[in-house]
Tab-separated table of C-alpha atoms in Angstrom:
chain	number	residue	atom	x	y	z
C	243	MET	CA	142.123	-1.462	139.901
C	244	ILE	CA	138.969	-0.370	138.137
C	245	THR	CA	138.794	3.311	137.326
C	246	ARG	CA	135.396	4.864	136.960
C	247	ARG	CA	134.849	6.816	133.785
C	248	LYS	CA	134.046	10.408	134.669
C	249	SER	CA	131.786	12.237	132.274
C	250	ARG	CA	130.285	15.576	131.654
C	251	TYR	CA	126.858	16.090	130.123
C	252	VAL	CA	126.279	19.051	127.826
C	253	LEU	CA	122.821	20.465	127.105
C	254	ILE	CA	122.550	21.716	123.527
C	255	ARG	CA	119.732	23.599	121.875
C	256	SER	CA	119.315	23.784	118.129
C	257	SER	CA	117.593	26.552	116.167
C	258	GLU	CA	115.861	23.852	114.096
C	259	PRO	CA	114.185	20.601	115.215
C	260	LEU	CA	116.503	17.603	115.021
C	261	ASP	CA	116.103	13.863	115.480
C	262	MET	CA	119.329	12.985	117.251
C	263	ASN	CA	118.152	9.408	117.730
C	264	SER	CA	118.378	8.930	113.968
C	265	LYS	CA	121.608	7.906	112.283
C	266	ALA	CA	121.358	10.700	109.719
C	267	ASP	CA	121.216	13.648	112.117
C	268	PHE	CA	123.480	12.264	114.807
C	269	GLY	CA	125.925	10.925	112.238
C	270	SER	CA	126.148	14.348	110.634
C	271	PHE	CA	126.639	15.948	114.071
C	272	ARG	CA	129.348	13.460	114.935
C	273	ASN	CA	131.176	14.086	111.647
C	274	CYS	CA	131.051	17.844	112.184
C	275	MET	CA	132.391	17.471	115.719
C	276	LYS	CA	135.189	15.235	114.458
C	277	ASP	CA	135.994	17.799	111.793
C	278	PHE	CA	136.186	20.717	114.214
C	279	MET	CA	137.815	18.978	117.146
C	280	GLY	CA	140.331	16.942	115.222
C	281	GLU	CA	140.853	13.224	115.581
C	282	ARG	CA	142.863	13.300	118.769
C	283	ALA	CA	140.475	15.581	120.656
C	284	TYR	CA	137.457	13.703	119.306
C	285	VAL	CA	138.793	10.356	120.450
C	286	SER	CA	139.689	11.826	123.848
C	287	ALA	CA	136.161	13.175	124.217
C	288	SER	CA	134.522	9.855	123.371
C	289	MET	CA	131.268	11.641	122.610
C	290	GLN	CA	127.957	9.810	122.879
C	291	MET	CA	124.346	10.818	122.529
C	292	ALA	CA	122.768	10.759	125.989
C	293	ARG	CA	119.181	11.905	125.587
C	294	GLN	CA	116.914	13.892	123.323
C	295	THR	CA	114.832	16.005	125.665
C	296	ALA	CA	112.760	17.981	123.152
C	297	ALA	CA	112.436	18.507	119.417
C	298	ASN	CA	115.337	20.956	119.390
C	299	THR	CA	117.188	20.095	122.595
C	300	PHE	CA	119.491	17.202	123.355
C	301	ILE	CA	122.200	16.118	125.755
C	302	ILE	CA	125.554	14.621	124.811
C	303	ARG	CA	128.038	12.893	127.050
C	304	VAL	CA	131.770	13.555	126.823
C	305	ASN	CA	134.704	12.625	128.985
C	306	ARG	CA	135.540	15.015	131.777
C	307	GLY	CA	138.179	17.486	130.703
C	308	THR	CA	137.042	17.571	127.077
C	309	GLU	CA	133.732	19.349	127.572
C	310	ARG	CA	135.156	22.763	126.738
C	311	ASP	CA	136.499	21.535	123.409
C	312	ALA	CA	133.094	20.042	122.637
C	313	MET	CA	131.370	23.302	123.574
C	314	LEU	CA	133.675	25.273	121.313
C	315	ALA	CA	133.122	22.865	118.416
C	316	THR	CA	129.320	23.203	118.627
C	317	ALA	CA	129.663	26.976	118.128
C	318	PHE	CA	131.063	26.372	114.639
C	319	ILE	CA	128.430	23.913	113.435
C	320	LYS	CA	126.077	25.843	111.149
C	321	GLU	CA	124.785	23.022	108.969
C	322	LEU	CA	123.643	19.490	109.755
C	323	ASN	CA	122.421	16.946	107.269
C	324	GLY	CA	121.960	19.654	104.636
C	325	ARG	CA	119.989	21.989	106.905
C	326	LYS	CA	121.155	25.406	108.070
C	327	LEU	CA	121.016	25.777	111.827
C	328	GLY	CA	122.857	27.007	114.900
C	329	LEU	CA	123.719	25.080	118.049
C	330	LEU	CA	123.763	26.698	121.476
C	331	THR	CA	125.477	25.103	124.463
C	332	LEU	CA	123.284	26.070	127.376
C	333	ARG	CA	124.662	24.178	130.346
C	334	MET	CA	127.159	21.606	131.405
C	335	SER	CA	126.878	19.263	134.368
C	336	GLY	CA	128.174	16.043	135.871
C	337	SER	CA	124.695	14.510	135.855
C	338	ILE	CA	121.786	14.357	133.468
C	339	ASN	CA	119.299	15.044	136.274
C	340	ALA	CA	120.799	18.475	136.896
C	341	LEU	CA	120.380	19.350	133.225
C	342	MET	CA	116.802	18.065	133.200
C	343	THR	CA	116.026	20.179	136.279
C	344	PHE	CA	117.547	23.216	134.540
C	345	GLN	CA	115.515	22.551	131.420
C	346	ASN	CA	112.263	22.096	133.332
C	347	GLN	CA	112.840	25.343	135.208
C	348	ARG	CA	113.558	27.216	132.015
C	349	ASP	CA	110.530	25.694	130.305
C	350	ALA	CA	108.386	26.923	133.165
C	351	ASN	CA	109.791	30.409	132.609
C	352	GLY	CA	109.690	30.036	128.865
C	353	ALA	CA	112.300	30.394	126.116
C	354	LEU	CA	114.105	27.077	126.174
C	355	THR	CA	112.391	24.557	123.981
C	356	LYS	CA	110.271	25.114	120.944
C	357	PRO	CA	106.924	23.302	120.954
L	46	MET	CA	131.272	36.820	135.907
L	47	GLU	CA	128.863	38.944	133.895
L	48	SER	CA	128.934	38.627	130.157
L	49	PHE	CA	127.307	40.736	127.486
L	50	ASP	CA	126.577	40.395	123.806
L	51	ILE	CA	125.471	42.516	120.847
L	52	ILE	CA	123.042	41.104	118.305
L	53	ARG	CA	121.640	42.592	115.110
L	54	THR	CA	118.416	40.618	115.066
L	55	LYS	CA	115.349	41.536	117.114
L	56	PRO	CA	114.289	38.725	119.465
L	57	SER	CA	110.721	38.410	120.718
L	58	ASP	CA	111.869	38.508	124.362
L	59	LYS	CA	115.289	39.989	124.918
L	60	LYS	CA	115.478	39.280	128.649
L	61	ALA	CA	114.431	35.658	128.257
L	62	LEU	CA	116.996	35.183	125.506
L	63	ALA	CA	119.733	36.695	127.680
L	64	ARG	CA	118.750	34.403	130.541
L	65	LEU	CA	118.706	31.387	128.244
L	66	LEU	CA	122.119	32.103	126.757
L	67	GLY	CA	123.714	32.994	130.094
L	68	PHE	CA	124.306	36.692	129.409
L	69	LYS	CA	123.724	39.476	131.918
L	70	LYS	CA	122.330	41.611	129.103
L	71	ILE	CA	122.043	41.436	125.332
L	72	LEU	CA	122.316	44.724	123.446
L	73	VAL	CA	120.082	44.793	120.400
L	74	GLU	CA	120.947	47.059	117.506
L	75	GLY	CA	118.167	49.541	116.990
L	76	GLU	CA	116.903	49.269	120.582
L	77	ASP	CA	119.790	49.568	123.042
L	78	MET	CA	122.428	50.849	120.705
L	79	GLU	CA	123.130	52.182	117.239
L	80	ILE	CA	125.845	51.049	114.901
L	81	THR	CA	126.905	53.982	112.740
L	82	GLU	CA	129.001	53.884	109.622
L	83	ARG	CA	128.813	57.502	108.617
L	84	HIS	CA	129.957	60.729	110.123
L	85	GLU	CA	126.535	62.339	109.702
L	86	ASP	CA	124.865	59.699	111.863
L	87	VAL	CA	127.358	60.259	114.644
L	88	GLN	CA	126.860	63.995	114.757
L	89	GLY	CA	123.120	63.573	115.138
L	90	ALA	CA	123.574	61.191	118.065
L	91	ARG	CA	121.484	61.614	121.163
L	92	GLY	CA	121.042	59.283	124.087
L	93	ALA	CA	121.590	55.715	122.850
L	94	ILE	CA	124.950	53.969	122.931
L	95	ARG	CA	126.668	54.463	119.595
L	96	ILE	CA	129.235	52.157	118.097
L	97	ALA	CA	131.182	53.034	114.964
L	98	LYS	CA	131.668	50.460	112.238
L	99	GLY	CA	133.992	50.703	109.312
L	100	SER	CA	137.243	49.774	107.699
L	101	GLN	CA	140.553	50.800	109.214
L	102	SER	CA	140.609	53.867	106.913
L	103	ALA	CA	137.146	55.097	107.952
L	104	LEU	CA	137.356	54.459	111.698
L	105	PRO	CA	139.966	57.071	112.752
L	106	SER	CA	137.638	59.979	111.928
L	107	LEU	CA	134.557	58.250	113.363
L	108	ILE	CA	136.022	57.368	116.746
L	109	LYS	CA	137.134	60.927	117.425
L	110	GLU	CA	133.488	61.835	118.123
L	111	GLY	CA	132.825	61.927	121.838
L	112	SER	CA	129.504	60.113	121.585
L	113	ILE	CA	131.096	56.982	120.143
L	114	ALA	CA	131.669	54.339	122.817
L	115	GLY	CA	133.497	51.784	120.715
L	116	ALA	CA	134.265	50.532	117.233
L	117	ILE	CA	133.560	47.396	115.264
L	118	LEU	CA	136.182	46.558	112.720
L	119	ASP	CA	135.042	45.762	109.166
L	120	GLY	CA	137.510	43.198	107.996
L	121	LEU	CA	140.513	41.834	109.866
L	122	GLU	CA	143.146	44.477	109.312
L	123	ILE	CA	143.675	47.227	111.811
L	124	ASP	CA	146.272	49.924	112.047
L	125	LYS	CA	148.296	49.782	115.272
L	126	LYS	CA	148.169	53.565	115.502
L	127	LEU	CA	144.378	53.350	115.447
L	128	MET	CA	144.449	50.907	118.340
L	129	LEU	CA	146.750	53.223	120.283
L	130	ALA	CA	144.368	56.119	119.595
L	131	MET	CA	141.433	54.020	120.813
L	132	LYS	CA	143.312	53.120	123.944
L	133	ASP	CA	144.093	56.805	124.628
L	134	ASP	CA	140.447	57.813	124.018
L	135	ASN	CA	139.205	54.922	126.163
L	136	LYS	CA	137.161	53.375	123.352
L	137	ILE	CA	136.429	49.676	123.103
L	138	LEU	CA	137.419	47.631	120.067
L	139	ILE	CA	134.682	45.106	119.374
L	140	LEU	CA	135.576	41.931	117.515
L	141	ASN	CA	132.972	40.038	115.538
L	142	ALA	CA	132.728	36.395	116.607
L	143	SER	CA	130.420	35.639	113.639
L	144	SER	CA	133.374	36.074	111.286
L	145	LEU	CA	134.831	32.983	112.969
L	146	THR	CA	131.717	30.889	113.467
L	147	THR	CA	130.083	31.400	110.073
L	148	SER	CA	133.063	31.234	107.714
L	149	ALA	CA	134.150	28.222	105.720
L	150	LYS	CA	137.168	26.397	107.077
L	151	PRO	CA	140.048	28.062	105.167
L	152	GLN	CA	138.640	31.556	105.770
L	153	ARG	CA	137.968	30.718	109.391
L	154	ILE	CA	141.544	29.690	110.079
L	155	HIS	CA	142.806	32.818	108.335
L	156	ALA	CA	140.376	34.962	110.366
L	157	PHE	CA	141.412	33.232	113.561
L	158	PHE	CA	145.082	34.044	113.117
L	159	LYS	CA	144.333	37.646	112.133
L	160	MET	CA	142.091	38.166	115.165
L	161	ARG	CA	144.584	36.527	117.445
L	162	ASN	CA	147.232	39.027	116.312
L	163	ILE	CA	144.845	41.903	117.017
L	164	VAL	CA	144.062	40.555	120.486
L	165	SER	CA	147.726	39.915	121.190
L	166	TYR	CA	148.640	43.516	120.355
L	167	ALA	CA	145.679	44.836	122.331
L	168	MET	CA	146.820	42.865	125.376
L	169	ARG	CA	150.290	44.314	125.049
L	170	ILE	CA	149.192	47.968	124.822
L	171	LYS	CA	146.279	47.456	127.221
L	172	CYS	CA	143.619	48.508	124.729
L	173	LYS	CA	140.103	47.376	125.698
L	174	VAL	CA	138.793	44.612	123.487
L	175	ALA	CA	135.360	43.009	123.563
L	176	LEU	CA	134.054	39.970	121.735
L	177	ALA	CA	130.448	39.943	120.534
L	178	SER	CA	128.504	37.627	118.296
L	179	LEU	CA	126.823	40.416	116.209
L	180	ALA	CA	124.339	37.713	115.221
L	181	GLU	CA	122.042	38.627	112.334
L	182	SER	CA	119.861	35.539	112.657
L	183	GLU	CA	119.022	32.821	115.153
L	184	GLU	CA	121.599	30.506	113.576
L	185	GLU	CA	124.409	32.915	114.398
L	186	LEU	CA	123.601	33.215	118.099
L	187	VAL	CA	126.125	31.841	120.588
L	188	SER	CA	125.781	31.213	124.302
L	189	SER	CA	128.013	32.886	126.873
L	190	MET	CA	129.898	29.627	127.408
L	191	GLN	CA	130.642	29.330	123.716
L	192	LEU	CA	131.679	32.985	123.510
L	193	LEU	CA	134.065	32.458	126.414
L	194	GLU	CA	135.635	29.484	124.661
L	195	ILE	CA	136.061	31.494	121.452
L	196	ALA	CA	137.683	34.299	123.453
L	197	ASN	CA	139.943	31.743	125.142
L	198	MET	CA	140.898	30.409	121.726
L	199	LEU	CA	141.917	33.927	120.656
L	200	CYS	CA	143.921	35.012	123.653
L	201	ARG	CA	144.935	31.739	125.390
L	202	ASN	CA	144.494	33.452	128.726
L	203	GLU	CA	141.424	32.589	130.785
L	204	ALA	CA	141.412	35.844	132.761
L	205	TYR	CA	141.690	38.003	129.659
L	206	ALA	CA	139.035	35.939	127.889
L	207	ARG	CA	136.609	36.682	130.743
L	208	LYS	CA	137.472	40.369	130.479
L	209	MET	CA	136.733	40.274	126.742
L	210	ILE	CA	133.211	38.983	127.165
L	211	SER	CA	132.424	41.305	130.050
L	212	ALA	CA	134.013	44.455	128.542
L	213	LEU	CA	130.743	45.636	126.983
L	214	GLY	CA	129.398	46.160	130.488
L	215	GLU	CA	131.538	49.291	130.718
L	216	ILE	CA	129.633	51.074	127.965
L	217	ILE	CA	126.151	50.332	129.295
């Protein structure tokens, strides 16, 4: 029997621009998450980078049931790759499209992504 | 569920920020409310919501003023008699989430256990407790989802955690 992996996507906004497609920034983020979540929770979450949607906004994918731990861990990250910043978890969804729709709506109304 | 926050930095667009972070309303110090640390400031109060801030030795005299809606604790020690007095006067105890999110690891764990004891006692005596970020810069801001998770971490009770992040609505 093949079981489908069920995921949750989390939309995160940073106070500073980040390049989460680079090893340096994403590696630092991953290490911080591992530090805050602990090994067991981190392995359970199986976190992956899903998409960088803007200079300071990105989406990560975690296993369903671990998204709340991931959200809590992002609240404690105040430095990445030597830079001071803050991470805000804006929305959580079962699909990336829903998060992209949310982001596009917010961009139309302003105050989501920095230029 | 409506959630509220208090911040100490002035955003360019308060409503847009509240909408972005998922809060019903964000109270900005200096605009929507005043945080007072001295008796003289309290006695001159007019109109705006006033919150007292001080150590556990300074707060008892400050919170007796009728215009004070709540109190922010400086530090992590609080006298149980003070909490009982706040409960009797219907004042809200506001906990600072930034002391958890911005501390280094050893201090953060220490702060977590201290705050959890405060919340545990408050739950037992039914004293109103609110959790706010009290962010002084953009880096210290948290979203409503993150604030709910921090509250959940403190009280281990989902219903009470939701009450903690919506408690500030009672003083608006």
